[in-house]
Amino acid sequence: MPAAWSVEREAAARPSLSSERSDVPSGNSLRPRPLHGALLKFYFKVFAEEGSLPALPRLTGSEPLTILPLTLEPEAVAQAHYKACDRLKLERKQRRMCRRDPGVAETLVEAVSMSALECQYQFRFERWNCTLEGRYRASLLKRGFKETAFLYAISSAGLTHALAKACSAGRMERCTCDEAPDLENREAWQWGGCGDNLKYSSKFVKEFLGRRSSKDLRARVDFHNNLVGVKVIKAGVETTCKCHGVSGSCTVRTCWRQLAPFHEVGKHLKHKYETALKVGSTTNEATGEAAAISPPRGRALGAGGGDPLPHTPELVHLDDSPSFCLAGRFSPGTAGRRCHREKNCESICCGRGHNTQSRVVTRPCQCQVRWCCYVECRQCTQREEVYTCKG
């Protein structure tokens, strides 16, 4: 199921972003927090347990090299891996899939962390800034809002992206480089042209998430949004080539398929969030099952058949989103939120106005690299204004 997360108030943006992305939503912690739903049913909080690995002997410095434990016993590795999967609070089928490959548990945690930071970055200027904690998390996931649809999509996209990268990086046992046509893995490894294995990761994610009963319209909506995230990853695949030869000649040309940066995926899904389609529901009197109906704006979403969902590449949702202006079931509100006067104060503060506070800050400036090997900076003081929403 999707995961919800929070970050420290006024924290820096995610590590892979440039320095200009420094405005991140408010919250309490950089650690990803769980959301209860149908996407990834586990908590992404892994604690190191004592006893999960055999204790190393105390060394005195005079031991022969033969007694040093250079590798762990296979049984010990398997035991540690199983415990890591158990701590993720997976469903039975998901736990079984996690245990198949020692690299899965680590990749799951990495995927949620990546998805969390990207969600927070994409919504940093919005009233709902992807900060969900406590009762807000559970309340939001019980409803079919646009925000819930985005969470399902970004989470499935993050898992697909992370798995494909883990395969090509050699961190998984059951997959390796993308086996693209006309590309031999051995040559790809030799020249560094190892493609991201999207075929394996997308198949794994679809099986991991599982299709829900057609009688549950909400579950089918969630699964549809999961697939939208996977499709966005597939749409961003690019072919990268590298030439090899003397004096720049292209005697040998190696090509491989590579995923787009995850930030591009986040931007694409944010656009889909803004254009998400609302579907209503009705009950078929003959079968008693819920079925989708077209939204009021009259956009065609597919017809009839036994499929209660429209065939569309867009995100879909069932309920209208709340304003997120005031503290309530779904949000702590925007009172006290930092905003940018010329960008989003009027929108985020919901017409309540904002407070202005002037403060003096000291930052490193005029930095120079010295040989060898450190950076020397001066400390510059400047006055800046901070804007926060009124309560």
XYZ file of C-alpha atoms in Angstrom:
391
model
C 0.000 0.000 0.000
C 1.151 3.569 -0.305
C 3.219 5.133 2.313
C 2.839 8.522 3.943
C 5.688 10.473 5.206
C 6.755 13.660 6.972
C 9.909 15.744 7.007
C 11.397 18.232 9.428
C 9.922 21.722 9.297
C 11.943 23.857 6.871
C 14.189 20.857 6.093
C 16.342 20.643 3.005
C 15.027 19.005 -0.149
C 15.713 15.410 -1.040
C 19.392 14.477 -1.490
C 19.269 14.000 -5.255
C 17.862 17.461 -5.892
C 19.920 20.503 -6.698
C 20.484 23.224 -4.158
C 17.653 25.297 -5.584
C 15.135 22.741 -4.364
C 15.434 23.687 -0.738
C 11.818 24.329 0.107
C 10.342 21.166 1.552
C 6.998 20.677 3.340
C 6.651 20.731 7.057
C 6.479 17.737 9.315
C 8.387 15.940 11.995
C 10.857 13.450 10.555
C 12.769 12.495 7.430
C 12.024 8.842 8.095
C 9.223 7.407 5.947
C 6.055 6.582 7.849
C 3.517 3.934 6.943
C 0.096 4.359 5.404
C -2.532 1.661 5.760
C -4.082 0.842 2.367
C -4.065 -1.696 -0.416
C -0.711 -0.883 -2.019
C 2.234 -1.817 0.204
C 0.957 -3.294 3.470
C 3.988 -2.898 5.610
C 5.780 -0.398 7.786
C 8.979 0.973 6.309
C 10.769 1.076 9.587
C 13.529 -1.517 9.916
C 15.396 -1.870 13.160
C 18.671 -3.748 13.458
C 18.114 -6.689 15.757
C 20.859 -8.059 17.882
C 21.460 -11.662 17.071
C 20.427 -11.342 13.444
C 24.053 -11.898 12.445
C 26.600 -14.077 14.200
C 28.834 -12.185 16.608
C 32.386 -11.652 15.381
C 35.209 -12.888 17.632
C 37.167 -10.317 19.604
C 40.462 -9.742 17.787
C 43.827 -9.244 19.482
C 45.897 -8.578 16.349
C 47.930 -11.812 16.547
C 45.403 -14.209 14.991
C 46.229 -16.107 11.797
C 44.241 -14.908 8.792
C 42.512 -18.254 8.422
C 40.293 -17.664 11.465
C 38.888 -14.344 10.273
C 35.252 -14.678 9.138
C 35.665 -13.245 5.628
C 32.158 -14.337 4.615
C 28.956 -15.114 6.467
C 27.463 -18.562 6.430
C 24.538 -18.899 3.979
C 22.220 -19.858 6.843
C 23.072 -16.657 8.709
C 22.483 -14.512 5.619
C 19.113 -16.169 4.973
C 18.066 -15.752 8.600
C 18.885 -12.027 8.580
C 17.049 -11.568 5.284
C 13.931 -13.355 6.532
C 13.865 -11.185 9.658
C 14.138 -8.042 7.525
C 11.118 -9.153 5.471
C 9.154 -10.006 8.627
C 9.772 -6.529 10.040
C 8.180 -4.948 6.966
C 4.678 -6.099 8.024
C 3.863 -7.647 4.651
C 0.895 -9.712 3.642
C 1.524 -13.447 3.351
C 2.034 -13.389 -0.424
C 4.203 -10.277 -0.250
C 6.330 -11.770 2.518
C 6.888 -14.882 0.405
C 7.983 -12.749 -2.560
C 10.261 -10.701 -0.301
C 12.002 -13.820 0.992
C 12.782 -15.092 -2.504
C 15.537 -12.536 -3.023
C 17.791 -11.007 -0.334
C 17.754 -7.693 -2.191
C 13.989 -7.130 -2.057
C 13.656 -5.869 1.535
C 16.334 -3.208 1.103
C 14.852 -2.148 -2.234
C 11.363 -1.791 -0.735
C 12.639 0.596 1.923
C 14.630 2.537 -0.661
C 11.575 2.813 -2.932
C 9.354 4.264 -0.229
C 11.972 6.753 0.894
C 12.462 7.909 -2.704
C 8.717 8.164 -3.306
C 8.216 10.043 -0.043
C 10.753 12.734 -0.813
C 9.489 13.151 -4.362
C 5.893 13.484 -3.155
C 6.935 16.124 -0.649
C 8.887 18.030 -3.286
C 6.063 18.021 -5.829
C 3.553 19.341 -3.253
C 5.848 21.768 -1.449
C 3.795 24.780 -2.617
C 0.366 23.170 -2.079
C -2.063 23.254 0.837
C -1.694 19.493 1.130
C 2.058 19.051 1.221
C 2.262 15.257 1.497
C 2.770 15.430 5.247
C 0.558 12.759 6.776
C 0.835 11.612 10.339
C -1.298 10.147 13.089
C -5.042 10.170 12.483
C -4.716 12.196 9.253
C -3.056 9.257 7.534
C -5.786 6.745 8.294
C -8.606 9.183 7.556
C -7.198 10.160 4.163
C -6.772 6.590 2.973
C -10.350 5.719 3.814
C -11.473 8.162 1.148
C -10.890 8.178 -2.588
C -9.399 11.668 -2.955
C -7.043 12.852 -5.708
C -4.295 12.927 -3.095
C -4.863 9.250 -2.323
C -4.687 8.452 -6.044
C -1.334 10.248 -6.278
C 0.040 8.327 -3.302
C -0.799 4.979 -4.890
C 0.719 6.010 -8.209
C 3.946 7.497 -6.822
C 4.463 4.488 -4.545
C 4.062 1.900 -7.300
C 6.241 3.998 -9.602
C 8.923 4.245 -6.921
C 8.947 0.490 -6.365
C 9.125 -0.206 -10.111
C 11.964 2.292 -10.567
C 13.968 1.070 -7.555
C 13.674 -2.603 -8.527
C 14.760 -1.958 -12.122
C 17.796 -0.030 -10.882
C 18.614 -2.687 -8.269
C 18.653 -5.349 -10.983
C 21.105 -3.454 -13.176
C 23.269 -2.598 -10.156
C 23.665 -6.292 -9.305
C 21.893 -6.040 -5.939
C 19.289 -8.679 -6.779
C 19.814 -12.416 -7.193
C 16.835 -13.173 -9.445
C 17.471 -10.513 -12.085
C 20.331 -8.752 -13.818
C 20.697 -6.285 -16.689
C 17.840 -5.677 -19.081
C 17.979 -8.362 -21.740
C 17.290 -6.012 -24.618
C 17.264 -7.327 -28.220
C 20.644 -7.252 -29.960
C 22.366 -6.623 -26.663
C 24.395 -9.345 -25.000
C 24.628 -8.977 -21.242
C 28.297 -9.888 -21.176
C 29.202 -7.077 -23.568
C 26.932 -4.665 -21.737
C 28.720 -5.360 -18.460
C 32.131 -5.064 -20.118
C 31.380 -1.631 -21.556
C 29.236 -0.398 -18.709
C 26.066 -0.453 -20.795
C 23.849 -2.383 -18.415
C 20.194 -1.557 -19.019
C 17.652 -1.079 -16.224
C 15.518 -4.206 -16.038
C 12.043 -2.718 -16.363
C 10.568 -5.973 -17.645
C 11.383 -7.804 -14.411
C 10.461 -4.933 -12.070
C 7.064 -4.194 -13.643
C 6.141 -7.888 -13.565
C 7.241 -8.134 -9.926
C 5.269 -5.035 -8.887
C 2.045 -6.184 -10.549
C 2.316 -9.562 -8.840
C 3.335 -7.953 -5.542
C 0.340 -5.617 -5.515
C -2.156 -8.164 -6.825
C -5.495 -7.526 -8.497
C -8.403 -6.857 -6.190
C -11.970 -8.172 -6.412
C -14.077 -6.596 -9.151
C -16.918 -6.223 -6.635
C -14.964 -3.599 -4.692
C -14.913 -0.423 -6.780
C -12.583 1.421 -4.414
C -10.055 -1.405 -4.548
C -10.188 -1.392 -8.331
C -9.651 2.368 -8.374
C -6.575 1.942 -6.179
C -5.212 -0.823 -8.402
C -5.841 1.293 -11.493
C -3.798 4.130 -9.981
C -1.049 1.660 -9.131
C -0.840 0.707 -12.800
C -0.760 4.360 -13.844
C 2.447 4.728 -11.840
C 4.002 1.713 -13.580
C 2.964 3.011 -17.013
C 4.576 6.387 -16.369
C 7.842 4.592 -15.613
C 7.571 2.638 -18.883
C 6.835 5.787 -20.867
C 10.055 7.368 -19.626
C 12.441 4.675 -20.843
C 15.216 6.060 -23.049
C 17.844 4.388 -25.210
C 21.389 5.409 -24.326
C 24.361 4.567 -26.553
C 28.112 4.778 -26.179
C 30.776 4.561 -28.874
C 34.137 2.832 -28.421
C 37.126 3.029 -30.745
C 40.469 4.642 -31.467
C 40.567 8.453 -31.690
C 36.857 8.809 -31.108
C 35.805 6.440 -33.880
C 32.654 4.428 -33.306
C 34.119 0.994 -33.995
C 31.930 -0.553 -31.329
C 28.582 0.890 -30.333
C 26.884 -0.288 -27.185
C 23.269 0.656 -26.471
C 21.105 -0.002 -23.468
C 17.733 1.084 -22.102
C 17.706 3.458 -19.155
C 14.917 4.804 -16.941
C 14.242 8.521 -16.727
C 15.285 10.263 -13.481
C 12.631 9.744 -10.818
C 12.085 13.493 -10.535
C 10.755 13.435 -14.122
C 8.362 10.664 -13.082
C 7.209 12.789 -10.155
C 6.528 15.786 -12.418
C 4.520 13.619 -14.815
C 2.414 12.159 -12.007
C 1.870 15.624 -10.510
C 0.416 16.700 -13.854
C -1.848 13.652 -13.843
C -2.924 14.579 -10.328
C -3.987 18.015 -11.540
C -6.011 16.498 -14.400
C -7.349 13.465 -12.518
C -10.783 12.174 -13.505
C -13.555 11.769 -10.996
C -15.699 8.650 -11.358
C -19.013 8.209 -9.623
C -20.525 4.905 -8.600
C -23.901 3.300 -8.992
C -25.331 -0.107 -8.139
C -26.373 -2.616 -10.768
C -29.786 -3.835 -9.623
C -29.337 -7.193 -11.327
C -25.971 -8.062 -9.779
C -25.784 -5.773 -6.753
C -22.247 -4.771 -7.767
C -20.829 -1.263 -7.897
C -20.032 0.158 -11.315
C -18.418 3.379 -12.431
C -20.301 6.140 -14.200
C -18.940 9.018 -16.255
C -18.112 12.288 -14.483
C -20.330 15.360 -14.884
C -17.902 17.087 -17.220
C -18.876 14.527 -19.859
C -15.500 13.030 -20.688
C -15.820 9.538 -22.126
C -14.205 7.002 -19.820
C -14.929 3.737 -21.577
C -18.129 1.848 -21.897
C -19.967 -1.116 -20.532
C -18.562 -4.599 -20.276
C -17.774 -6.182 -16.955
C -15.056 -3.680 -16.087
C -16.360 -1.044 -13.646
C -13.377 1.211 -14.348
C -12.692 3.382 -17.402
C -9.838 2.461 -19.695
C -7.759 5.595 -19.292
C -4.098 6.369 -18.590
C -5.165 9.110 -16.163
C -5.464 8.986 -12.397
C -9.008 8.471 -11.174
C -10.676 9.270 -7.861
C -14.087 8.854 -6.253
C -14.371 11.775 -3.818
C -13.849 15.522 -3.965
C -10.861 16.650 -1.916
C -11.280 18.844 1.174
C -9.736 22.318 1.202
C -6.980 21.329 3.672
C -7.151 24.925 4.976
C -8.193 24.208 8.558
C -7.210 21.443 10.938
C -9.552 18.492 10.620
C -9.729 14.772 9.926
C -7.499 14.866 6.857
C -4.985 17.614 7.537
C -3.451 19.701 10.349
C -4.363 22.773 8.297
C -2.087 25.493 6.969
C -1.839 27.768 10.023
C 1.823 28.483 10.682
C 2.915 27.066 7.301
C 5.786 28.899 5.676
C 4.960 30.365 2.289
C 6.470 32.504 -0.458
C 4.828 35.899 -0.698
C 4.879 36.132 -4.483
C 4.257 32.442 -5.183
C 1.737 30.808 -2.911
C 0.936 32.755 0.279
C -2.504 33.761 -0.975
C -3.400 30.183 -1.927
C -1.868 28.330 1.012
C -3.129 30.755 3.646
C -6.704 30.441 2.287
C -7.347 34.169 2.437
C -6.437 34.492 6.134
C -3.324 36.528 5.393
C 0.238 35.906 6.518
C 2.697 37.093 9.135
C 6.051 38.600 8.200
C 9.105 38.089 10.369
C 12.516 39.590 9.716
C 15.589 37.717 10.876
C 19.334 37.742 10.454
C 20.963 34.588 9.117
C 24.603 33.609 8.653
C 25.551 31.365 5.730
C 28.802 30.194 4.106
C 29.730 32.313 1.084
C 32.590 33.020 -1.336
C 33.772 29.428 -1.046
C 37.061 28.343 -2.649
C 38.661 24.939 -3.084
C 42.126 24.761 -1.526
C 44.832 22.260 -2.468
C 44.695 19.779 -0.988
C 41.851 18.976 -0.135
C 39.299 21.191 1.550
C 36.867 24.026 0.867
C 37.372 27.385 2.538
C 34.381 29.718 2.974
C 33.656 33.057 4.501
C 30.649 33.587 6.755
C 28.228 36.142 5.338
C 25.399 37.712 7.306
C 22.204 38.891 5.685
C 18.680 39.833 6.664
C 15.746 37.890 5.242
C 11.990 37.897 5.641
C 10.000 34.788 6.545
C 6.301 34.533 5.751
C 3.938 32.234 7.635
C 0.176 31.754 7.359
C -2.036 33.263 10.033
C -4.216 30.944 12.088
